[in-house]
Every structure is written in structure tokens, then in C-alpha cells.
Amino acid sequence: MSLSQLPFSQSCENNKAPILAVLQQSFRTTRQVLEIGSGTGQHAVFFAAHLPHLTWCPSDQPRFIAPLEKRIALQGGDNIAPPVSLDVTAPWPLAQGEVDGIFSANTLHIMSEAMVTDFFRGVDRHLSETGSLCVYGPFNYNNQYTSDSNRQFDIWLKHRNIHSGIRDIEWIMDLANTAGLSLEADHAMPANNRLLHFSR
Ligand SMILES: C[S@@+](CC[C@H](N)C(=O)[O-])C[C@H]1O[C@@H](n2cnc3c(N)ncnc32)[C@H](O)[C@@H]1O
């Protein structure tokens, strides 16, 4: 399979540079980042190439692993690990406190609320005592959409899967606090997205 035949996301191409600008600060002393829900792997290969001081460890649900492996074989550098199968609802295939960074983009509004809760339980267990968590995507504030396009997107998400939906930042902060994390920064990003940086 050639590069042009692999799954491709235009939104990844559009958002990767603004996300990188934040990660260069948030992960500046981080050594090993686990990515949850790597999807096409475009973020993984780009961030690994531009954050050479750390190792990037992509993961996703089993059905995404084969194309992810292929993209990494074609485009990945030395500091990207082979992708691992990881569904947040099952035990994560890594040790307690094994990574000092966790990143996830555009996943919390796809997962059900129960899965988002599992996501933060896993973060609590596997992020080191000095680690950082960065999550990117759309969020609501006090149950309010931040734009009409996000409202439309939420309708589309729920039509596709009734358990999906844009999450309230207040609920995400509660889950993060229960996981021993506090909000370091809430970055405004293009296209009405946010990048939330939490640390222990
Ligand atoms: C919209 S895609 C985002 C992919 C990529 N991060 C991006 O920004 O383009 C949502 C991702 O969440 C992942 N995902 C959904 N439910 C999951 C779960 N229970 N455990 C792990 N990943 C999950 C999907 O497999 C998919 O890769």
C-alpha cells in the first residue's frame, strides 16, 4: 500500500501546526508520550518529527492498527514507537506511571461518556507523577456551544452515534481533578477548538 492509499484526514493537516506550537511548550521536558486514538497517524509522524527530544507512542483500537503501522513504516522516524492496540475501556497495555505525557485529539466527543470516564481512569493509572496530559478538540462551556458550527457538529455527531457529543469543559475538569490533574492552560485553537493542558 502506498502513502496515497492510506486513510487521510484533511483536518489533521490543517490543525497539526497550531497543535505543535502548543505541544512544544507543554511537552518541552517530556520524554515519552502515549497518544490515544491516533487515527490515520498523521499527527503521530508530524509531532514525533518535530519533538525529537521525546518518543511518541501511537495507539488506537485494533481495527486502526494496520494502516497506522503502514504510515509509520513509510513516514516515521527513529523516535516513533510501533503503534499499540489500546481501547480505553479495556486494560491499557503499559505499566503504571510508565509515560510522562499523554496526548489525544478529537476523541472525547467521539467516545461515550462511560468511555471518557475510562479514559481519565487510564490516564490516572499510567501517567507518571510529574506527567502532563494534552487533549485537543471542541468543548462546551457551562453547557453552551462556543460557535454555531460546533452546535451543528454536535447534532451531526449524535445523529451518527447517540452516545457521542461535545463535552462540557467543567465535566472534563472534574474528571481530570479526580485523576489528580489540574488545568495548566486552556488554549484557544483555530476552528473553535481548544487544547487543554493538564498536569499532576
Ligand atoms: C475522530 S477520530 C480522531 C483521530 C485522530 N486523533 C485525529 O485527530 O484525526 C477518533 C478516534 O478516537 C478513537 N476512539 C474512539 N473510541 C475509542 C476507545 N474506546 N478507545 C480508544 N480510542 C478510541 C477512534 O478509534 C479514532 O481513532
mmCIF file of C-alpha atoms and ligand atoms in Angstrom:
data_model
loop_
_atom_site.group_PDB
_atom_site.id
_atom_site.type_symbol
_atom_site.label_atom_id
_atom_site.label_comp_id
_atom_site.label_asym_id
_atom_site.label_seq_id
_atom_site.Cartn_x
_atom_site.Cartn_y
_atom_site.Cartn_z
ATOM 1 C CA MET A 1 0.000 0.000 0.000
ATOM 2 C CA SER A 2 1.417 3.428 -0.958
ATOM 3 C CA LEU A 3 1.091 6.633 1.047
ATOM 4 C CA SER A 4 -1.702 7.941 -1.197
ATOM 5 C CA GLN A 5 -3.813 4.836 -0.474
ATOM 6 C CA LEU A 6 -3.710 5.246 3.311
ATOM 7 C CA PRO A 7 -6.595 6.804 5.292
ATOM 8 C CA PHE A 8 -6.140 10.590 5.235
ATOM 9 C CA SER A 9 -7.626 13.438 7.272
ATOM 10 C CA GLN A 10 -7.551 16.975 5.865
ATOM 11 C CA SER A 11 -8.369 18.396 9.310
ATOM 12 C CA CYS A 12 -5.152 16.804 10.681
ATOM 13 C CA GLU A 13 -3.183 18.651 8.007
ATOM 14 C CA ASN A 14 -4.923 21.899 8.939
ATOM 15 C CA ASN A 15 -4.543 21.639 12.718
ATOM 16 C CA LYS A 16 -1.150 19.933 13.147
ATOM 17 C CA ALA A 17 0.985 23.095 13.048
ATOM 18 C CA PRO A 18 -1.083 25.066 15.600
ATOM 19 C CA ILE A 19 -1.195 21.992 17.887
ATOM 20 C CA LEU A 20 2.571 21.510 17.573
ATOM 21 C CA ALA A 21 3.172 25.120 18.639
ATOM 22 C CA VAL A 22 1.414 24.351 21.950
ATOM 23 C CA LEU A 23 2.982 20.897 22.431
ATOM 24 C CA GLN A 24 6.477 22.372 22.005
ATOM 25 C CA GLN A 25 5.771 24.189 25.287
ATOM 26 C CA SER A 26 3.563 21.681 27.117
ATOM 27 C CA PHE A 27 5.830 18.682 26.366
ATOM 28 C CA ARG A 28 9.170 20.545 26.398
ATOM 29 C CA THR A 29 10.622 18.350 29.178
ATOM 30 C CA THR A 30 8.542 15.232 28.403
ATOM 31 C CA ARG A 31 10.350 12.032 27.417
ATOM 32 C CA GLN A 32 7.620 9.587 26.382
ATOM 33 C CA VAL A 33 4.176 10.481 25.024
ATOM 34 C CA LEU A 34 1.344 7.980 24.650
ATOM 35 C CA GLU A 35 -1.188 9.091 22.033
ATOM 36 C CA ILE A 36 -4.743 7.761 22.433
ATOM 37 C CA GLY A 37 -6.819 7.360 19.253
ATOM 38 C CA SER A 38 -4.057 8.105 16.724
ATOM 39 C CA GLY A 39 -6.414 7.525 13.764
ATOM 40 C CA THR A 40 -4.581 7.993 10.453
ATOM 41 C CA GLY A 41 -1.224 8.547 12.211
ATOM 42 C CA GLN A 42 -0.666 11.912 10.514
ATOM 43 C CA HIS A 43 -0.359 13.671 13.883
ATOM 44 C CA ALA A 44 1.964 10.972 15.234
ATOM 45 C CA VAL A 45 4.525 11.201 12.414
ATOM 46 C CA PHE A 46 4.431 15.018 12.363
ATOM 47 C CA PHE A 47 4.720 15.543 16.129
ATOM 48 C CA ALA A 48 7.443 12.906 16.508
ATOM 49 C CA ALA A 49 9.477 14.563 13.742
ATOM 50 C CA HIS A 50 9.178 17.996 15.373
ATOM 51 C CA LEU A 51 9.662 16.896 19.007
ATOM 52 C CA PRO A 52 12.961 14.985 18.666
ATOM 53 C CA HIS A 53 13.685 15.054 22.428
ATOM 54 C CA LEU A 54 10.856 12.579 23.144
ATOM 55 C CA THR A 55 9.492 9.222 21.990
ATOM 56 C CA TRP A 56 5.987 9.267 20.519
ATOM 57 C CA CYS A 57 3.915 6.102 21.136
ATOM 58 C CA PRO A 58 0.801 5.954 18.927
ATOM 59 C CA SER A 59 -2.182 3.751 19.797
ATOM 60 C CA ASP A 60 -5.711 3.074 18.685
ATOM 61 C CA GLN A 61 -8.441 0.478 18.668
ATOM 62 C CA PRO A 62 -7.364 -2.790 16.954
ATOM 63 C CA ARG A 63 -9.018 -2.102 13.589
ATOM 64 C CA PHE A 64 -6.947 1.071 13.082
ATOM 65 C CA ILE A 65 -3.573 -0.547 13.750
ATOM 66 C CA ALA A 66 -2.718 -1.980 10.293
ATOM 67 C CA PRO A 67 -2.929 1.341 8.358
ATOM 68 C CA LEU A 68 -1.273 3.127 11.284
ATOM 69 C CA GLU A 69 1.664 0.710 11.106
ATOM 70 C CA LYS A 70 1.895 1.281 7.373
ATOM 71 C CA ARG A 71 2.044 5.095 7.701
ATOM 72 C CA ILE A 72 4.727 4.820 10.376
ATOM 73 C CA ALA A 73 6.743 2.428 8.212
ATOM 74 C CA LEU A 74 6.541 4.917 5.317
ATOM 75 C CA GLN A 75 6.887 8.232 7.179
ATOM 76 C CA GLY A 76 8.018 7.598 10.755
ATOM 77 C CA GLY A 77 11.432 8.481 12.139
ATOM 78 C CA ASP A 78 13.579 6.990 14.907
ATOM 79 C CA ASN A 79 11.617 8.436 17.826
ATOM 80 C CA ILE A 80 8.243 6.914 16.983
ATOM 81 C CA ALA A 81 7.323 3.595 18.598
ATOM 82 C CA PRO A 82 5.314 0.847 16.870
ATOM 83 C CA PRO A 83 1.587 1.520 17.401
ATOM 84 C CA VAL A 84 -0.156 -0.481 20.116
ATOM 85 C CA SER A 85 -3.757 -1.677 20.319
ATOM 86 C CA LEU A 86 -5.430 0.313 23.044
ATOM 87 C CA ASP A 87 -9.143 0.641 23.723
ATOM 88 C CA VAL A 88 -9.699 2.858 26.746
ATOM 89 C CA THR A 89 -12.431 0.517 28.026
ATOM 90 C CA ALA A 90 -10.010 -2.426 28.433
ATOM 91 C CA PRO A 91 -6.774 -2.649 30.474
ATOM 92 C CA TRP A 92 -4.111 -0.465 28.840
ATOM 93 C CA PRO A 93 -1.014 -2.354 27.593
ATOM 94 C CA LEU A 94 1.508 -0.394 29.655
ATOM 95 C CA ALA A 95 2.743 -0.232 33.211
ATOM 96 C CA GLN A 96 1.501 2.053 35.959
ATOM 97 C CA GLY A 97 3.102 5.506 35.640
ATOM 98 C CA GLU A 98 5.001 4.406 32.518
ATOM 99 C CA VAL A 99 4.647 7.590 30.436
ATOM 100 C CA ASP A 100 5.169 11.238 31.359
ATOM 101 C CA GLY A 101 2.955 12.574 28.563
ATOM 102 C CA ILE A 102 -0.449 11.633 27.155
ATOM 103 C CA PHE A 103 -1.971 13.297 24.079
ATOM 104 C CA SER A 104 -5.331 12.810 22.414
ATOM 105 C CA ALA A 105 -7.007 14.749 19.595
ATOM 106 C CA ASN A 106 -10.641 14.674 18.575
ATOM 107 C CA THR A 107 -11.520 11.653 20.668
ATOM 108 C CA LEU A 108 -13.511 12.768 23.728
ATOM 109 C CA HIS A 109 -16.515 13.846 21.614
ATOM 110 C CA ILE A 110 -16.426 10.523 19.716
ATOM 111 C CA MET A 111 -16.284 8.353 22.863
ATOM 112 C CA SER A 112 -19.372 7.794 25.027
ATOM 113 C CA GLU A 113 -19.417 9.398 28.489
ATOM 114 C CA ALA A 114 -18.537 6.000 30.011
ATOM 115 C CA MET A 115 -15.514 5.777 27.689
ATOM 116 C CA VAL A 116 -14.407 9.308 28.591
ATOM 117 C CA THR A 117 -14.560 8.272 32.254
ATOM 118 C CA ASP A 118 -12.435 5.200 31.419
ATOM 119 C CA PHE A 119 -10.023 7.467 29.515
ATOM 120 C CA PHE A 120 -9.354 9.525 32.670
ATOM 121 C CA ARG A 121 -9.074 6.392 34.861
ATOM 122 C CA GLY A 122 -6.400 5.123 32.459
ATOM 123 C CA VAL A 123 -4.629 8.479 32.479
ATOM 124 C CA ASP A 124 -4.625 8.436 36.288
ATOM 125 C CA ARG A 125 -3.089 4.962 36.325
ATOM 126 C CA HIS A 126 -0.497 5.268 33.560
ATOM 127 C CA LEU A 127 0.681 8.901 33.677
ATOM 128 C CA SER A 128 3.736 9.425 35.872
ATOM 129 C CA GLU A 129 3.645 11.579 38.999
ATOM 130 C CA THR A 130 5.126 14.530 37.096
ATOM 131 C CA GLY A 131 3.330 13.957 33.793
ATOM 132 C CA SER A 132 1.247 16.161 31.510
ATOM 133 C CA LEU A 133 -1.961 15.450 29.610
ATOM 134 C CA CYS A 134 -2.928 17.421 26.475
ATOM 135 C CA VAL A 135 -6.349 16.983 24.890
ATOM 136 C CA TYR A 136 -7.414 18.738 21.693
ATOM 137 C CA GLY A 137 -10.905 19.184 20.266
ATOM 138 C CA PRO A 138 -14.150 21.106 20.618
ATOM 139 C CA PHE A 139 -15.557 21.736 24.119
ATOM 140 C CA ASN A 140 -18.608 23.486 25.576
ATOM 141 C CA TYR A 141 -18.570 25.931 28.496
ATOM 142 C CA ASN A 142 -21.461 25.818 31.000
ATOM 143 C CA ASN A 143 -23.475 23.706 28.551
ATOM 144 C CA GLN A 144 -23.120 26.383 25.853
ATOM 145 C CA TYR A 145 -21.648 25.873 22.398
ATOM 146 C CA THR A 146 -18.814 28.233 21.539
ATOM 147 C CA SER A 147 -19.988 28.593 17.929
ATOM 148 C CA ASP A 148 -22.860 27.739 15.634
ATOM 149 C CA SER A 149 -20.586 25.381 13.699
ATOM 150 C CA ASN A 150 -19.899 23.400 16.889
ATOM 151 C CA ARG A 151 -23.666 23.201 17.533
ATOM 152 C CA GLN A 152 -24.169 21.795 14.027
ATOM 153 C CA PHE A 153 -21.257 19.415 14.524
ATOM 154 C CA ASP A 154 -22.789 18.133 17.780
ATOM 155 C CA ILE A 155 -26.095 17.423 16.018
ATOM 156 C CA TRP A 156 -24.197 15.527 13.311
ATOM 157 C CA LEU A 157 -22.202 13.554 15.915
ATOM 158 C CA LYS A 158 -25.327 12.495 17.836
ATOM 159 C CA HIS A 159 -27.114 11.554 14.636
ATOM 160 C CA ARG A 160 -24.192 9.266 13.818
ATOM 161 C CA ASN A 161 -23.940 7.843 17.349
ATOM 162 C CA ILE A 162 -26.314 8.886 20.124
ATOM 163 C CA HIS A 163 -23.543 8.372 22.728
ATOM 164 C CA SER A 164 -21.126 10.823 21.068
ATOM 165 C CA GLY A 165 -21.215 14.563 21.709
ATOM 166 C CA ILE A 166 -19.182 17.653 22.511
ATOM 167 C CA ARG A 167 -18.211 17.514 26.200
ATOM 168 C CA ASP A 168 -18.533 20.254 28.797
ATOM 169 C CA ILE A 169 -15.179 21.520 29.922
ATOM 170 C CA GLU A 170 -16.468 21.639 33.518
ATOM 171 C CA TRP A 171 -17.122 17.873 33.460
ATOM 172 C CA ILE A 172 -13.728 17.211 31.880
ATOM 173 C CA MET A 173 -12.087 19.309 34.618
ATOM 174 C CA ASP A 174 -13.927 17.280 37.310
ATOM 175 C CA LEU A 175 -12.694 14.009 35.779
ATOM 176 C CA ALA A 176 -9.182 15.418 35.484
ATOM 177 C CA ASN A 177 -9.197 16.626 39.105
ATOM 178 C CA THR A 178 -10.345 13.177 40.277
ATOM 179 C CA ALA A 179 -7.372 11.781 38.314
ATOM 180 C CA GLY A 180 -5.046 14.079 40.271
ATOM 181 C CA LEU A 181 -4.603 16.579 37.439
ATOM 182 C CA SER A 182 -5.073 20.324 37.365
ATOM 183 C CA LEU A 183 -5.558 22.607 34.386
ATOM 184 C CA GLU A 184 -2.352 24.402 33.441
ATOM 185 C CA ALA A 185 -3.745 26.139 30.349
ATOM 186 C CA ASP A 186 -6.810 26.257 28.106
ATOM 187 C CA HIS A 187 -5.523 27.306 24.661
ATOM 188 C CA ALA A 188 -7.884 28.744 22.053
ATOM 189 C CA MET A 189 -7.204 26.996 18.730
ATOM 190 C CA PRO A 190 -8.370 27.611 15.142
ATOM 191 C CA ALA A 191 -11.835 26.451 14.030
ATOM 192 C CA ASN A 192 -13.394 26.798 17.512
ATOM 193 C CA ASN A 193 -11.274 24.082 19.082
ATOM 194 C CA ARG A 194 -9.356 24.100 22.379
ATOM 195 C CA LEU A 195 -6.188 22.467 23.625
ATOM 196 C CA LEU A 196 -6.381 21.641 27.331
ATOM 197 C CA HIS A 197 -3.077 21.112 29.118
ATOM 198 C CA PHE A 198 -3.312 19.337 32.491
ATOM 199 C CA SER A 199 -0.500 18.402 34.830
ATOM 200 C CA ARG A 200 -0.146 16.448 38.078
HETATM 201 C C1 LIG B 1 -12.245 11.444 15.025
HETATM 202 S S1 LIG B 1 -11.034 10.216 15.221
HETATM 203 C C2 LIG B 1 -9.618 11.212 15.633
HETATM 204 C C3 LIG B 1 -8.364 10.614 15.121
HETATM 205 C C4 LIG B 1 -7.116 11.491 15.266
HETATM 206 N N1 LIG B 1 -6.726 11.629 16.645
HETATM 207 C C5 LIG B 1 -7.340 12.848 14.637
HETATM 208 O O1 LIG B 1 -7.297 13.868 15.329
HETATM 209 O O2 LIG B 1 -7.576 12.887 13.425
HETATM 210 C C6 LIG B 1 -11.484 9.484 16.780
HETATM 211 C C7 LIG B 1 -10.519 8.431 17.278
HETATM 212 O O3 LIG B 1 -10.937 8.015 18.574
HETATM 213 C C8 LIG B 1 -10.680 6.638 18.668
HETATM 214 N N2 LIG B 1 -11.502 6.021 19.716
HETATM 215 C C9 LIG B 1 -12.851 6.005 19.797
HETATM 216 N N3 LIG B 1 -13.234 5.259 20.840
HETATM 217 C C10 LIG B 1 -12.103 4.788 21.420
HETATM 218 C C11 LIG B 1 -11.850 3.929 22.524
HETATM 219 N N4 LIG B 1 -12.842 3.377 23.227
HETATM 220 N N5 LIG B 1 -10.559 3.662 22.841
HETATM 221 C C12 LIG B 1 -9.544 4.198 22.127
HETATM 222 N N6 LIG B 1 -9.732 5.007 21.065
HETATM 223 C C13 LIG B 1 -10.995 5.286 20.716
HETATM 224 C C14 LIG B 1 -11.051 6.127 17.277
HETATM 225 O O4 LIG B 1 -10.546 4.830 17.072
HETATM 226 C C15 LIG B 1 -10.458 7.198 16.380
HETATM 227 O O5 LIG B 1 -9.126 6.940 16.053
#
